Structure formats: C-alpha cells, structure tokens
Amino acid sequence: MNKLNHILIVGGGTAGWMTANLLAKEWQGKVGNITVLESSQIGTIGVGEGTTPFMQDFFKKLDIEESEWMPACNATYKTGIRFPGWSTKTGYTSYFHPFYSEIDTDAAMRFFSDVKNRHAGSRINVNPQNYFITSRLAEAGKAPFHVKDNMLNSEYVYHFDAALMGQFLRKKAIQRGVTHVDDVMLEAQTSANGNISRILCKDTGWLAADFFIDCSGLRGLLIQQALGQKQKSFSDRLINDAAVALPTTIVEQQPLPSFTDSIAAEFGWMWRIPLQNRMGNGYVFSSACTTHEAAEKELRQYVNAQELAVEAKHISWTPGRLHNHWFKNCVAIGLSQGFLEPLEAPMLNVTQHSIEMFMYYFQAGNASNKYQSRFNTEVNNLIDGTVDYIQAHYLLNSREDSIYWRFCRENQNQSDALKEIISSWKRTGNIDGALRAHAHTQPYFKTSWLSLLAGLGTFPQDIIEPENSEELPLSYKNKVLSATDYVDHRTILAEHENSLFRDASELERKVCNV
Ligand code: AMP
C-alpha cells in the first residue's frame, strides 16, 4: 500500500477510538500520522452497551486482555438475550436467543429436528431456551467458562459502559502514537476533485489530511454535511425512532445476570443491561405512539426509579443508512453510517465490520478508491440483512395490547428476502433455501433465525403444549453440560480485578527491583 501522510478521524467515542486503535496497530509504518479530533464540549451519545460475538476478535487483534479492559469499562459477560413478552402463545411468553458455539452442536441438531416436528404438528415445546447451555448460564448468573475444561467454554459477548470504553481506547490509541486534538470542528473545505482537503477547528485552525474518517455520530459532519451523501430511510419498516435511558443501582448480594433482557412494552421494548456497577435500563419506542415524557414515566415505574435523582437521557433518530459509506477520500464509521435501533445491538457490529472491510479494500486497491463500490455494497448488505432480522421480531409478535403491536404485525413493507424467509417458515418450517438464496444479505445464521421464529411460537397449528417442559439433558462429545460446572459471573469479574492488581504489583516489583 502506498504510504499515507495523515489520516484524520473526526469524532472520538467508541467508533472513533476503535478505528484509531486498529489503524495504529495494523497500518503501522503505512501512515505517517493518525489524528483523532473530538470535542469534550460536545461529548458522545454513549448508549451502546451490548455487543455481538465479533467483539472478542477486536480485542484479540489489539492484544488487549479481558482482565485489562473489562474492569476499566465495568464490563460483564453476555451469554445471550432474553425476550419476555413478545409472544402471547403458551410456552413462548419469554424466549432466549443463544450465542451458538461448538459445544451446542448436539443441542442445535436436536433443536432443528424438534422444530421441524413441531412445525409438522408434534406436541413438543421448542422454546430455544430449553436447548442451549447459554440460557442455563444466563439464568444461573454464570460466566461462559467451564471450571475444569476450557474446551467446554461457551460463546459469549460483552456488555460495557460506552463512555468508559471511549476513554479506555483513547488511552490505548495515544500509547500507540495517535494524536488527540480536543477542539470543535467548524467547517470542511473540499478541493476541485471533490475530495476533502482540510477542516477548520475553533482553536487549532486548519488541519489537512490525505484521508478523513467520519466518526462524528448521527450528524455526519463530513460524509453528510460536507460531502452531501444521503441516507436511505427504513422508517416504513422499523417504526421505533426514540429511546430514553436511565441507569439504576445493582444489588451486590444477588447473582449478576449474564444476559441482556429485551422486554416488550406497550409501545416498544425495554432493555436491562447489567454492568459491574449499575443496571443500564432503557425504553425504545415509536414517537408516533407515545411521548418522551410518557415513555420516561413508564420506564421509571418499571425499574422502580420514580424518585431517582438520576437524569434520564433521551435520544431520537430516523432509522436509515447511507447509500455510500465511503465517498471520495472519506469513509463513515459508526453512527455517521446510520442507525437502525438498539434491538440485537447491531451498530457496533456494523462499526467493527466497516472498519475491517474498509482496511481490507483500501489496502487491496493500494490506497485508491478502486474497491469503493464493493465496500459500499458489502456494508449495505450487512445493514439491510440486519434490518430484516430486526423487523422479523416485530412482524411475528402476537400481542394485542396496543395499536403499536398490531401495526408492527400488519406492516407490509418488507424486503423480498424477509418475505421469502417468513413465507418459507409458514409454509414448510424449512428456511434453509431462503437463507441460501439471500446469503449475501443475511448476516444472521440459521440458529439465530430459528431461535427467533420458534421462540415467538409462530407455528401453523396452535397446539396446546406443555408450558414448562422437562429440562433437557445437555452434552457435548459425551460430556455432560451443566450450569453448575461454570464459573460464577461475579467471581470471574473479581478475578480480573485481582489479576490487574497482581500484574501491577509484579510490575512495580520488577521496576523497583524489589
Ligand atoms: P457519538 O455521538 O457517540 O457517535 O460521538 C460523536 C463524536 O463526535 C464525539 O466524540 C464528539 O465529540 C465528536 N464531535 C461531534 N461534533 C463535533 C465537532 N463539531 N467537532 C469535534 N468533534 C465533534
């Protein structure tokens, strides 16, 4: 790759600092300088607290251990997502979306075949929460690590405090040589060929660069405001456009949950995300159905925080994405690419993939924009497939308590891929062909789709099923899997803290020659 003199990232936050770290690590020697410009006066939105399985890779690439970053970000393990209240069908009033891993191979086979039989009319409860080890770990407040045999560790992701993550990654990026400028960008200047040439900052003056990365959040300072790139709206398919967030304290004596709760409510759904020091709560809703004030009141009642002095944080968005995420000498990463809604925590996944794909194509094209359109198509496919998966949660709900849920169910605005997946499911229970036909736009695998479709209890025949089926024995390669053999969630987090202290005192001993 031809050497670049200067890459300027506008905006810190998780997206900006993730990008800076990966560039500084992987393009060492290929870029003269990397600068992140952010404004401490403007701050970040910072509500993204859930991740998807790819986040483990991100930290591995940066050689950062969990025992280092997790305590710094009050992070916890997430073994899956629970969905109470989305379905009213007996046996399915709450279901669990697992993170599939190799130890669930036998479980998945059994799940697939039971789903097929249930679809054909057998009287079996196929709620995915009965099948996978991850839901048992979640219920028991366990971390995904087996006490004796690490071959039996389960797949997992994380919850973290996004503001602390930004600060942690900033420190790391600066250690790797990234320049940090705390200033406010006022305007961007473009040259005759349409590229951005430099940007004007309030105190620092003009900053020039060869390439610019827009991590300025929903405002899209560079990609939208300076380069005029437009968004494709998904408002006709995803009707939530607002959220209110409110943290509460966590009770130390109780087991620390290791899952996200996504609880259906009258005009949307509420999240409960356990961090080490607090519970993150939020209500995602449609502003066409309720107001911010009413949503905040409902959330406060739900989490029993009516009197709480903590100020709630309100955000609004228009669900959508850019048509071109990379245009001229600028790529958008993070919220500047667009935002769908918080269900299934999709945006960090899009952020991470976008950084990695951008780096791949940029290098392949030797710093030209030869692969720009391929990059844009891939990012758009990823986002469009995510929209399908999110919309399916709403389309297949069976609630009758408000116009909101009826509207979601009857919404005919769907992509062809989604129509085909759902009609295959309704017709035959077999979605393999539909997923194969649309593989290029479907980032979610069969286990996730079937967990959703079966989890909502949407079968052609409403058979009376046993509400609480017997707990299925779980095994992998003839080894019994039981939640009791997994590490307690709080214990492992405390160990991270201890190992940090251990490392620190060892380092001190070495440095001081004690
Ligand atoms: P978020 O809203 O969480 O995606 O983060 C947006 C980031 O962009 C934050 O780091 C902000 O400080 C930064 N930002 C937004 N507007 C400006 C601006 N005019 N000048 C500098 N930084 C900005």
Coordinates of C-alpha atoms and ligand atoms in Angstrom, one line a residue:
M1 CA 0.0 0.0 0.0
N2 CA 1.3 3.5 -0.9
K3 CA 2.1 5.4 2.3
L4 CA -0.4 8.0 3.5
N5 CA 0.9 11.1 5.3
H6 CA -2.0 11.8 7.5
I7 CA -5.4 10.2 8.4
L8 CA -7.8 12.5 10.3
I9 CA -10.6 10.9 12.3
V10 CA -13.4 13.4 13.2
G11 CA -15.1 12.2 16.4
G12 CA -14.0 10.1 19.3
G13 CA -16.5 7.9 21.1
T14 CA -16.4 4.1 20.6
A15 CA -16.3 4.2 16.8
G16 CA -13.6 6.9 16.5
W17 CA -11.3 5.2 19.1
M18 CA -11.9 1.7 17.8
T19 CA -10.9 2.9 14.3
A20 CA -7.8 4.7 15.6
N21 CA -6.6 1.7 17.5
L22 CA -7.0 -0.7 14.6
L23 CA -5.3 1.6 12.2
A24 CA -2.5 2.4 14.5
K25 CA -1.9 -1.3 15.1
E26 CA -2.4 -2.7 11.7
W27 CA -1.1 0.1 9.5
Q28 CA 1.9 0.8 11.5
G29 CA 4.6 2.2 9.1
K30 CA 1.9 2.7 6.3
V31 CA 0.6 6.0 7.7
G32 CA 2.7 9.0 8.8
N33 CA 0.2 10.3 11.4
I34 CA -3.2 9.4 12.7
T35 CA -5.2 12.2 14.5
V36 CA -8.5 12.0 16.3
L37 CA -10.3 15.2 16.7
E38 CA -13.1 15.2 19.3
S39 CA -14.8 17.8 21.3
S40 CA -15.1 17.4 25.1
Q41 CA -17.8 20.1 24.9
I42 CA -20.0 18.1 22.6
G43 CA -19.5 14.6 24.1
T44 CA -20.8 11.3 22.9
I45 CA -24.2 9.6 22.8
G46 CA -22.7 6.6 24.6
V47 CA -25.7 4.3 25.0
G48 CA -24.3 1.3 23.0
E49 CA -23.7 -1.1 25.8
G50 CA -24.3 -4.5 24.2
T51 CA -22.1 -6.2 21.6
T52 CA -22.2 -9.2 19.2
P53 CA -19.6 -12.1 19.1
F54 CA -17.1 -10.3 16.8
M55 CA -16.0 -8.0 19.6
Q56 CA -13.7 -10.7 21.1
D57 CA -11.7 -10.6 17.8
F58 CA -11.4 -6.9 18.1
F59 CA -9.6 -7.1 21.4
K60 CA -7.5 -10.1 20.3
K61 CA -6.3 -8.1 17.3
L62 CA -5.2 -5.3 19.6
D63 CA -3.6 -7.8 22.0
I64 CA -5.6 -6.4 24.9
E65 CA -6.6 -8.9 27.6
E66 CA -10.1 -9.1 29.1
S67 CA -8.5 -8.7 32.5
E68 CA -7.3 -5.3 31.4
W69 CA -10.2 -3.8 29.5
M70 CA -13.2 -5.3 31.3
P71 CA -12.6 -3.8 34.7
A72 CA -11.8 -0.4 33.1
C73 CA -15.1 -0.4 31.3
N74 CA -17.3 -2.0 34.0
A75 CA -17.9 -4.8 31.5
T76 CA -19.8 -8.0 32.1
Y77 CA -20.2 -11.2 30.1
K78 CA -23.3 -11.7 27.9
T79 CA -24.3 -15.2 27.1
G80 CA -27.4 -14.3 25.1
I81 CA -30.6 -12.2 25.1
R82 CA -33.9 -12.9 26.7
F83 CA -37.1 -11.7 25.1
P84 CA -40.0 -11.6 27.6
G85 CA -43.5 -10.5 26.4
W86 CA -43.1 -10.6 22.6
S87 CA -45.3 -13.5 22.2
T88 CA -48.6 -14.4 24.0
K89 CA -48.5 -18.0 23.0
T90 CA -48.5 -20.6 25.8
G91 CA -44.9 -21.9 26.3
Y92 CA -43.4 -18.9 24.4
T93 CA -44.2 -15.9 26.6
S94 CA -40.4 -15.5 27.0
Y95 CA -37.6 -17.0 24.9
F96 CA -33.9 -16.8 24.9
H97 CA -31.6 -16.1 21.9
P98 CA -28.4 -18.0 22.5
F99 CA -24.9 -17.3 21.1
Y100 CA -24.2 -20.5 19.3
S101 CA -20.9 -22.2 19.8
E102 CA -19.4 -25.6 19.1
I103 CA -20.4 -27.1 22.4
D104 CA -24.0 -26.5 21.3
T105 CA -23.6 -28.7 18.2
D106 CA -25.7 -31.6 19.6
A107 CA -28.2 -29.2 21.1
A108 CA -28.6 -27.4 17.8
M109 CA -29.2 -30.7 15.9
R110 CA -31.9 -31.6 18.4
F111 CA -33.4 -28.1 18.3
F112 CA -33.6 -28.2 14.5
S113 CA -35.2 -31.6 14.3
D114 CA -37.7 -30.8 17.1
V115 CA -38.6 -27.5 15.4
K116 CA -39.3 -29.5 12.2
N117 CA -41.5 -31.9 14.1
R118 CA -43.3 -29.2 16.0
H119 CA -44.0 -27.5 12.7
A120 CA -45.5 -30.7 11.4
G121 CA -47.8 -30.9 14.4
S122 CA -46.0 -32.8 17.2
R123 CA -46.8 -31.7 20.7
I124 CA -43.4 -30.5 21.8
N125 CA -42.3 -27.2 23.3
V126 CA -39.4 -25.9 21.2
N127 CA -38.7 -22.7 23.0
P128 CA -34.9 -22.3 22.3
Q129 CA -34.3 -21.6 26.0
N130 CA -34.7 -25.3 26.7
Y131 CA -32.0 -26.4 24.4
F132 CA -28.8 -24.3 24.7
I133 CA -26.3 -24.2 27.5
T134 CA -26.1 -20.4 27.2
S135 CA -29.6 -19.8 28.5
R136 CA -28.9 -22.0 31.6
L137 CA -25.7 -20.0 32.3
A138 CA -27.8 -16.8 32.0
E139 CA -30.4 -18.0 34.4
A140 CA -27.8 -19.1 36.9
G141 CA -25.7 -15.9 36.8
K142 CA -22.7 -17.8 35.4
A143 CA -19.9 -16.7 33.1
P144 CA -19.3 -18.7 30.0
F145 CA -16.2 -20.5 31.3
H146 CA -16.1 -24.2 32.4
V147 CA -14.4 -24.7 35.8
K148 CA -12.3 -27.6 34.6
D149 CA -12.3 -28.0 30.8
N150 CA -11.9 -24.9 28.7
M151 CA -12.9 -27.0 25.6
L152 CA -16.4 -26.6 27.2
N153 CA -16.4 -22.8 27.3
S154 CA -19.4 -21.3 25.7
E155 CA -19.6 -18.5 23.1
Y156 CA -20.2 -15.1 24.6
V157 CA -20.1 -11.3 24.1
Y158 CA -19.9 -8.4 26.4
H159 CA -21.8 -5.5 27.9
F160 CA -19.8 -2.4 28.7
D161 CA -20.1 1.3 29.6
A162 CA -19.6 3.0 26.2
A163 CA -18.3 6.2 27.8
L164 CA -15.6 4.3 29.7
M165 CA -14.8 2.3 26.6
G166 CA -14.1 5.5 24.7
Q167 CA -11.8 6.7 27.4
F168 CA -10.0 3.3 27.6
L169 CA -9.5 3.1 23.9
R170 CA -8.3 6.7 23.7
K171 CA -5.6 5.9 26.3
K172 CA -4.5 2.9 24.3
A173 CA -4.5 4.7 20.9
I174 CA -2.4 7.6 22.4
Q175 CA 0.0 5.0 23.7
R176 CA 0.3 3.7 20.1
G177 CA 1.2 7.1 18.8
V178 CA -2.2 8.5 17.8
T179 CA -2.5 12.3 18.2
H180 CA -5.5 13.6 20.2
V181 CA -7.0 17.0 19.5
D182 CA -9.8 18.3 21.7
D183 CA -11.4 21.0 19.7
V184 CA -14.6 21.9 17.8
M185 CA -14.7 21.4 14.0
L186 CA -16.3 24.4 12.3
E187 CA -16.2 23.6 8.6
A188 CA -14.7 21.4 6.0
Q189 CA -13.1 22.5 2.7
T190 CA -13.2 20.5 -0.5
S191 CA -10.9 20.7 -3.5
A192 CA -11.8 20.8 -7.2
N193 CA -11.9 17.0 -7.4
G194 CA -14.5 16.8 -4.7
N195 CA -12.1 15.4 -2.0
I196 CA -12.0 16.9 1.4
S197 CA -8.7 18.9 1.7
R198 CA -8.8 20.3 5.2
I199 CA -11.0 21.1 8.1
L200 CA -11.2 24.2 10.3
C201 CA -11.1 23.9 14.1
K202 CA -12.1 26.6 16.5
D203 CA -8.7 26.9 18.4
T204 CA -6.3 24.7 16.3
G205 CA -7.1 26.3 12.9
W206 CA -6.8 24.3 9.7
L207 CA -6.0 20.6 9.8
A208 CA -5.1 18.9 6.4
A209 CA -5.0 15.2 5.7
D210 CA -5.0 12.7 2.8
F211 CA -7.9 10.7 4.1
F212 CA -10.7 11.5 6.5
I213 CA -12.8 9.2 8.7
D214 CA -16.2 10.5 9.8
C215 CA -17.0 9.2 13.3
S216 CA -18.9 12.4 14.3
G217 CA -22.1 10.4 15.1
L218 CA -25.6 11.0 13.8
R219 CA -24.7 14.5 12.5
G220 CA -22.3 13.0 9.8
L221 CA -20.2 16.2 9.8
L222 CA -18.1 15.1 6.8
I223 CA -20.0 12.4 4.9
Q224 CA -23.3 14.1 5.0
Q225 CA -22.7 17.8 5.7
A226 CA -19.5 18.3 3.7
L227 CA -19.9 15.7 1.0
G228 CA -23.7 15.7 0.7
Q229 CA -24.2 12.0 0.9
K230 CA -27.8 11.0 1.5
Q231 CA -29.5 8.3 3.7
K232 CA -31.9 5.6 2.7
S233 CA -34.7 5.6 5.3
F234 CA -36.1 2.5 6.9
S235 CA -38.9 4.4 8.7
D236 CA -41.5 2.4 6.7
R237 CA -40.1 -0.9 8.2
L238 CA -38.7 0.0 11.6
I239 CA -41.1 2.3 13.5
N240 CA -39.1 2.9 16.6
D241 CA -37.3 6.3 16.4
A242 CA -36.6 7.2 20.0
A243 CA -35.3 5.9 23.3
V244 CA -34.9 7.0 26.9
A245 CA -32.1 5.6 29.1
L246 CA -31.8 5.6 32.8
P247 CA -29.3 3.7 35.0
T248 CA -30.2 2.2 38.4
T249 CA -28.0 0.5 41.0
I250 CA -27.3 -3.2 41.1
V251 CA -27.9 -5.3 44.2
E252 CA -24.5 -6.7 45.2
Q253 CA -25.9 -9.7 47.1
Q254 CA -27.8 -11.1 44.1
P255 CA -26.3 -13.1 41.3
L256 CA -25.1 -10.8 38.5
P257 CA -27.1 -11.6 35.3
S258 CA -25.1 -12.6 32.3
F259 CA -27.6 -11.7 29.6
T260 CA -29.5 -8.7 28.1
D261 CA -33.2 -8.5 28.8
S262 CA -35.3 -7.1 25.9
I263 CA -38.7 -6.8 27.4
A264 CA -41.7 -6.0 25.2
A265 CA -43.7 -3.0 26.5
E266 CA -46.8 -1.1 25.3
F267 CA -45.2 1.0 22.6
G268 CA -41.9 -0.7 22.1
W269 CA -39.5 -2.6 24.3
M270 CA -37.2 -2.0 27.3
W271 CA -33.6 -3.1 27.8
R272 CA -32.0 -4.2 31.0
I273 CA -28.2 -4.4 30.7
P274 CA -26.2 -5.4 33.7
L275 CA -22.8 -3.7 34.2
Q276 CA -20.4 -4.3 37.1
N277 CA -21.5 -1.1 38.9
R278 CA -25.0 -0.4 37.6
M279 CA -28.0 -1.7 35.6
G280 CA -28.5 0.1 32.3
N281 CA -32.2 0.5 31.5
G282 CA -33.9 2.0 28.5
Y283 CA -37.2 2.2 26.7
V284 CA -37.1 2.1 22.9
F285 CA -40.4 3.4 21.4
S286 CA -42.2 4.9 18.5
S287 CA -42.7 8.7 18.9
A288 CA -45.9 8.3 16.8
C289 CA -47.4 6.3 19.6
T290 CA -46.2 7.8 22.8
T291 CA -44.2 10.9 24.0
H292 CA -40.8 11.1 25.6
E293 CA -42.3 12.2 28.9
A294 CA -44.8 9.3 29.0
A295 CA -42.0 6.8 28.0
E296 CA -39.8 8.1 30.7
K297 CA -42.6 7.8 33.3
E298 CA -43.3 4.2 32.2
L299 CA -39.6 3.3 32.3
R300 CA -39.2 4.8 35.8
Q301 CA -42.2 2.8 37.0
Y302 CA -40.9 -0.4 35.5
V303 CA -37.4 -0.1 37.1
N304 CA -38.9 1.3 40.3
A305 CA -37.0 4.6 40.0
Q306 CA -39.8 7.2 40.2
E307 CA -37.9 9.1 42.9
L308 CA -34.4 8.6 41.5
A309 CA -32.5 11.8 41.1
V310 CA -30.7 10.4 38.1
E311 CA -31.4 12.3 34.9
A312 CA -32.8 10.3 32.0
K313 CA -31.0 10.6 28.7
H314 CA -33.3 11.0 25.6
I315 CA -32.3 10.2 22.0
S316 CA -34.1 10.3 18.7
W317 CA -33.2 9.1 15.3
T318 CA -34.5 8.3 11.8
P319 CA -33.9 4.7 11.1
G320 CA -31.7 4.5 8.0
R321 CA -28.3 4.1 6.5
L322 CA -26.1 5.9 4.0
H323 CA -26.1 4.8 0.3
N324 CA -22.3 5.4 0.2
H325 CA -20.4 4.9 3.4
W326 CA -17.1 5.6 1.5
F327 CA -17.2 8.5 -0.8
K328 CA -14.2 10.4 -2.3
N329 CA -11.4 10.5 0.4
C330 CA -13.8 9.9 3.3
V331 CA -15.3 6.9 5.0
A332 CA -18.1 7.0 7.6
I333 CA -17.8 4.7 10.6
G334 CA -20.3 4.3 13.5
L335 CA -23.4 6.3 13.9
S336 CA -22.5 8.6 11.0
Q337 CA -23.3 5.5 8.8
G338 CA -26.8 5.5 10.1
F339 CA -28.7 3.9 12.9
L340 CA -31.5 1.3 13.0
E341 CA -32.5 0.8 16.6
P342 CA -30.9 -0.9 19.6
L343 CA -32.6 -4.3 19.3
E344 CA -30.0 -7.0 18.9
A345 CA -27.2 -4.4 19.4
P346 CA -26.4 -4.2 15.7
M347 CA -24.5 -1.0 15.3
L348 CA -21.2 -1.9 17.0
N349 CA -21.2 -5.0 14.8
V350 CA -21.6 -2.8 11.7
T351 CA -19.0 -0.4 13.0
Q352 CA -16.4 -3.2 13.5
H353 CA -17.1 -4.8 10.2
S354 CA -17.0 -1.5 8.4
I355 CA -13.5 -0.7 9.8
E356 CA -12.2 -4.1 8.9
M357 CA -13.7 -4.2 5.4
F358 CA -12.5 -0.7 4.7
M359 CA -9.0 -1.5 5.7
Y360 CA -9.1 -4.6 3.6
Y361 CA -10.4 -2.9 0.4
F362 CA -8.3 0.2 0.9
Q363 CA -5.1 -1.9 1.0
A364 CA -6.3 -4.2 -1.8
G365 CA -6.7 -1.1 -4.0
N366 CA -3.4 0.4 -2.9
A367 CA -5.0 3.5 -1.3
S368 CA -7.1 4.2 -4.4
N369 CA -10.9 4.0 -4.4
K370 CA -10.8 1.0 -6.8
Y371 CA -12.9 -1.1 -4.4
Q372 CA -15.1 1.7 -3.0
S373 CA -18.3 0.4 -4.6
R374 CA -17.6 -3.2 -3.4
F375 CA -17.1 -1.9 0.1
N376 CA -20.3 0.1 0.0
T377 CA -22.3 -2.8 -1.3
E378 CA -21.0 -5.1 1.4
V379 CA -21.8 -2.7 4.2
N380 CA -25.2 -2.1 2.7
N381 CA -25.9 -5.8 2.5
L382 CA -24.8 -6.2 6.1
I383 CA -27.2 -3.4 7.3
D384 CA -30.1 -4.5 5.1
G385 CA -29.9 -8.1 6.3
T386 CA -29.8 -6.7 9.9
V387 CA -33.0 -4.7 9.2
D388 CA -34.7 -8.0 8.0
Y389 CA -33.7 -9.8 11.2
I390 CA -34.8 -6.9 13.5
Q391 CA -38.1 -6.4 11.6
A392 CA -39.0 -10.1 12.0
H393 CA -39.2 -9.7 15.8
Y394 CA -42.0 -7.2 15.3
L395 CA -43.8 -8.8 12.4
L396 CA -44.2 -12.1 14.3
N397 CA -45.3 -10.7 17.6
S398 CA -48.7 -11.8 18.9
R399 CA -49.5 -9.0 21.4
E400 CA -52.9 -7.4 21.3
D401 CA -52.5 -4.7 23.9
S402 CA -51.9 -1.7 21.6
I403 CA -52.2 -0.4 18.1
Y404 CA -48.4 -0.3 18.0
W405 CA -48.1 -4.1 18.1
R406 CA -50.9 -4.7 15.6
F407 CA -49.3 -2.2 13.2
C408 CA -45.9 -3.9 13.5
R409 CA -47.6 -7.3 12.7
E410 CA -49.5 -6.0 9.8
N411 CA -46.7 -3.9 8.2
Q412 CA -46.5 -5.0 4.6
N413 CA -43.3 -3.0 3.9
Q414 CA -40.7 -5.8 3.9
S415 CA -37.7 -6.8 1.7
D416 CA -38.0 -9.7 -0.7
A417 CA -35.6 -11.7 1.4
L418 CA -37.7 -11.2 4.6
K419 CA -40.9 -12.1 2.8
E420 CA -39.3 -15.3 1.4
I421 CA -37.8 -16.3 4.8
I422 CA -41.1 -15.8 6.6
S423 CA -43.3 -17.4 3.9
S424 CA -40.9 -20.5 3.8
W425 CA -41.2 -20.7 7.5
K426 CA -45.0 -20.5 7.5
R427 CA -45.3 -23.0 4.6
T428 CA -42.8 -25.7 5.5
G429 CA -40.8 -24.7 8.6
N430 CA -37.7 -25.0 6.5
I431 CA -35.9 -21.8 5.8
D432 CA -32.6 -23.2 4.5
G433 CA -33.4 -22.5 0.8
A434 CA -34.5 -18.9 1.6
L435 CA -31.3 -18.2 3.6
R436 CA -29.1 -19.7 0.9
A437 CA -30.8 -17.7 -1.8
H438 CA -30.2 -14.5 0.2
A439 CA -26.9 -15.5 1.8
H440 CA -25.2 -12.3 0.6
T441 CA -27.6 -10.1 2.6
Q442 CA -28.2 -12.3 5.6
P443 CA -25.6 -11.9 8.4
Y444 CA -27.7 -14.0 10.9
F445 CA -27.3 -17.7 10.8
K446 CA -29.9 -20.5 10.9
T447 CA -29.7 -20.9 14.7
S448 CA -30.5 -17.2 15.2
W449 CA -33.4 -17.3 12.8
L450 CA -34.9 -20.4 14.2
S451 CA -34.5 -19.2 17.7
L452 CA -36.5 -16.1 16.7
L453 CA -39.1 -17.9 14.6
A454 CA -39.7 -20.8 17.0
G455 CA -39.1 -18.6 20.1
L456 CA -42.1 -16.5 19.2
G457 CA -44.2 -19.6 18.9
T458 CA -45.4 -18.8 15.4
F459 CA -46.4 -22.2 14.1
P460 CA -49.1 -23.1 11.5
Q461 CA -51.0 -25.1 14.1
D462 CA -51.7 -23.7 17.6
I463 CA -51.3 -26.9 19.6
I464 CA -51.6 -26.8 23.4
E465 CA -48.1 -27.5 24.6
P466 CA -46.6 -28.3 28.0
E467 CA -45.7 -24.8 29.3
N468 CA -42.7 -26.0 31.3
S469 CA -41.2 -28.9 29.5
E470 CA -38.8 -31.1 31.3
E471 CA -35.2 -29.8 31.4
L472 CA -33.4 -31.5 28.6
P473 CA -30.0 -33.1 29.4
L474 CA -27.3 -31.3 27.5
S475 CA -24.0 -32.8 26.4
Y476 CA -21.1 -32.3 24.0
K477 CA -18.9 -35.2 22.8
N478 CA -20.4 -37.4 25.6
K479 CA -19.5 -34.8 28.3
V480 CA -22.5 -33.6 30.4
L481 CA -23.0 -29.9 30.3
S482 CA -24.4 -28.4 33.5
A483 CA -24.5 -24.7 34.5
T484 CA -23.2 -25.7 38.0
D485 CA -19.8 -26.5 36.3
Y486 CA -19.4 -23.0 35.0
V487 CA -17.7 -20.1 36.8
D488 CA -19.8 -17.7 38.8
H489 CA -20.1 -14.4 36.9
R490 CA -19.1 -12.1 39.8
T491 CA -16.2 -14.3 40.8
I492 CA -14.6 -14.1 37.4
L493 CA -15.0 -10.4 37.2
A494 CA -13.4 -10.0 40.7
E495 CA -10.5 -12.2 39.5
H496 CA -9.9 -9.8 36.6
E497 CA -9.6 -7.0 39.1
N498 CA -7.2 -9.1 41.2
S499 CA -5.1 -10.1 38.3
L500 CA -4.8 -6.5 37.3
F501 CA -3.6 -5.7 40.8
R502 CA -1.3 -8.7 40.7
D503 CA 0.2 -7.6 37.4
A504 CA 0.6 -4.1 38.7
S505 CA 2.4 -5.1 41.8
E506 CA 4.6 -7.5 39.9
L507 CA 5.5 -4.7 37.5
E508 CA 6.2 -2.5 40.4
R509 CA 8.5 -5.1 42.0
K510 CA 10.4 -5.5 38.7
V511 CA 10.7 -1.8 38.1
C512 CA 11.8 -1.1 41.7
N513 CA 14.0 -4.3 41.8
V514 CA 12.4 -5.4 45.0
Ligands
AMP1 P1 -21.3 9.8 19.1 O1 -22.4 10.8 19.1 O2 -21.3 9.0 20.4 O3 -21.3 8.9 17.9 O4 -19.9 10.6 19.1 C1 -19.6 11.6 18.3 C2 -18.2 12.1 18.4 O5 -18.0 13.2 17.5 C3 -17.9 12.7 19.8 O6 -16.5 12.3 20.1 C4 -18.0 14.2 19.6 O7 -17.1 14.9 20.5 C5 -17.5 14.3 18.2 N1 -18.0 15.6 17.5 C6 -19.2 15.8 17.1 N2 -19.3 17.1 16.6 C7 -18.1 17.6 16.6 C8 -17.4 18.8 16.2 N3 -18.1 19.8 15.6 N4 -16.1 19.0 16.4 C9 -15.4 18.0 17.0 N5 -15.9 16.8 17.4 C10 -17.2 16.6 17.2

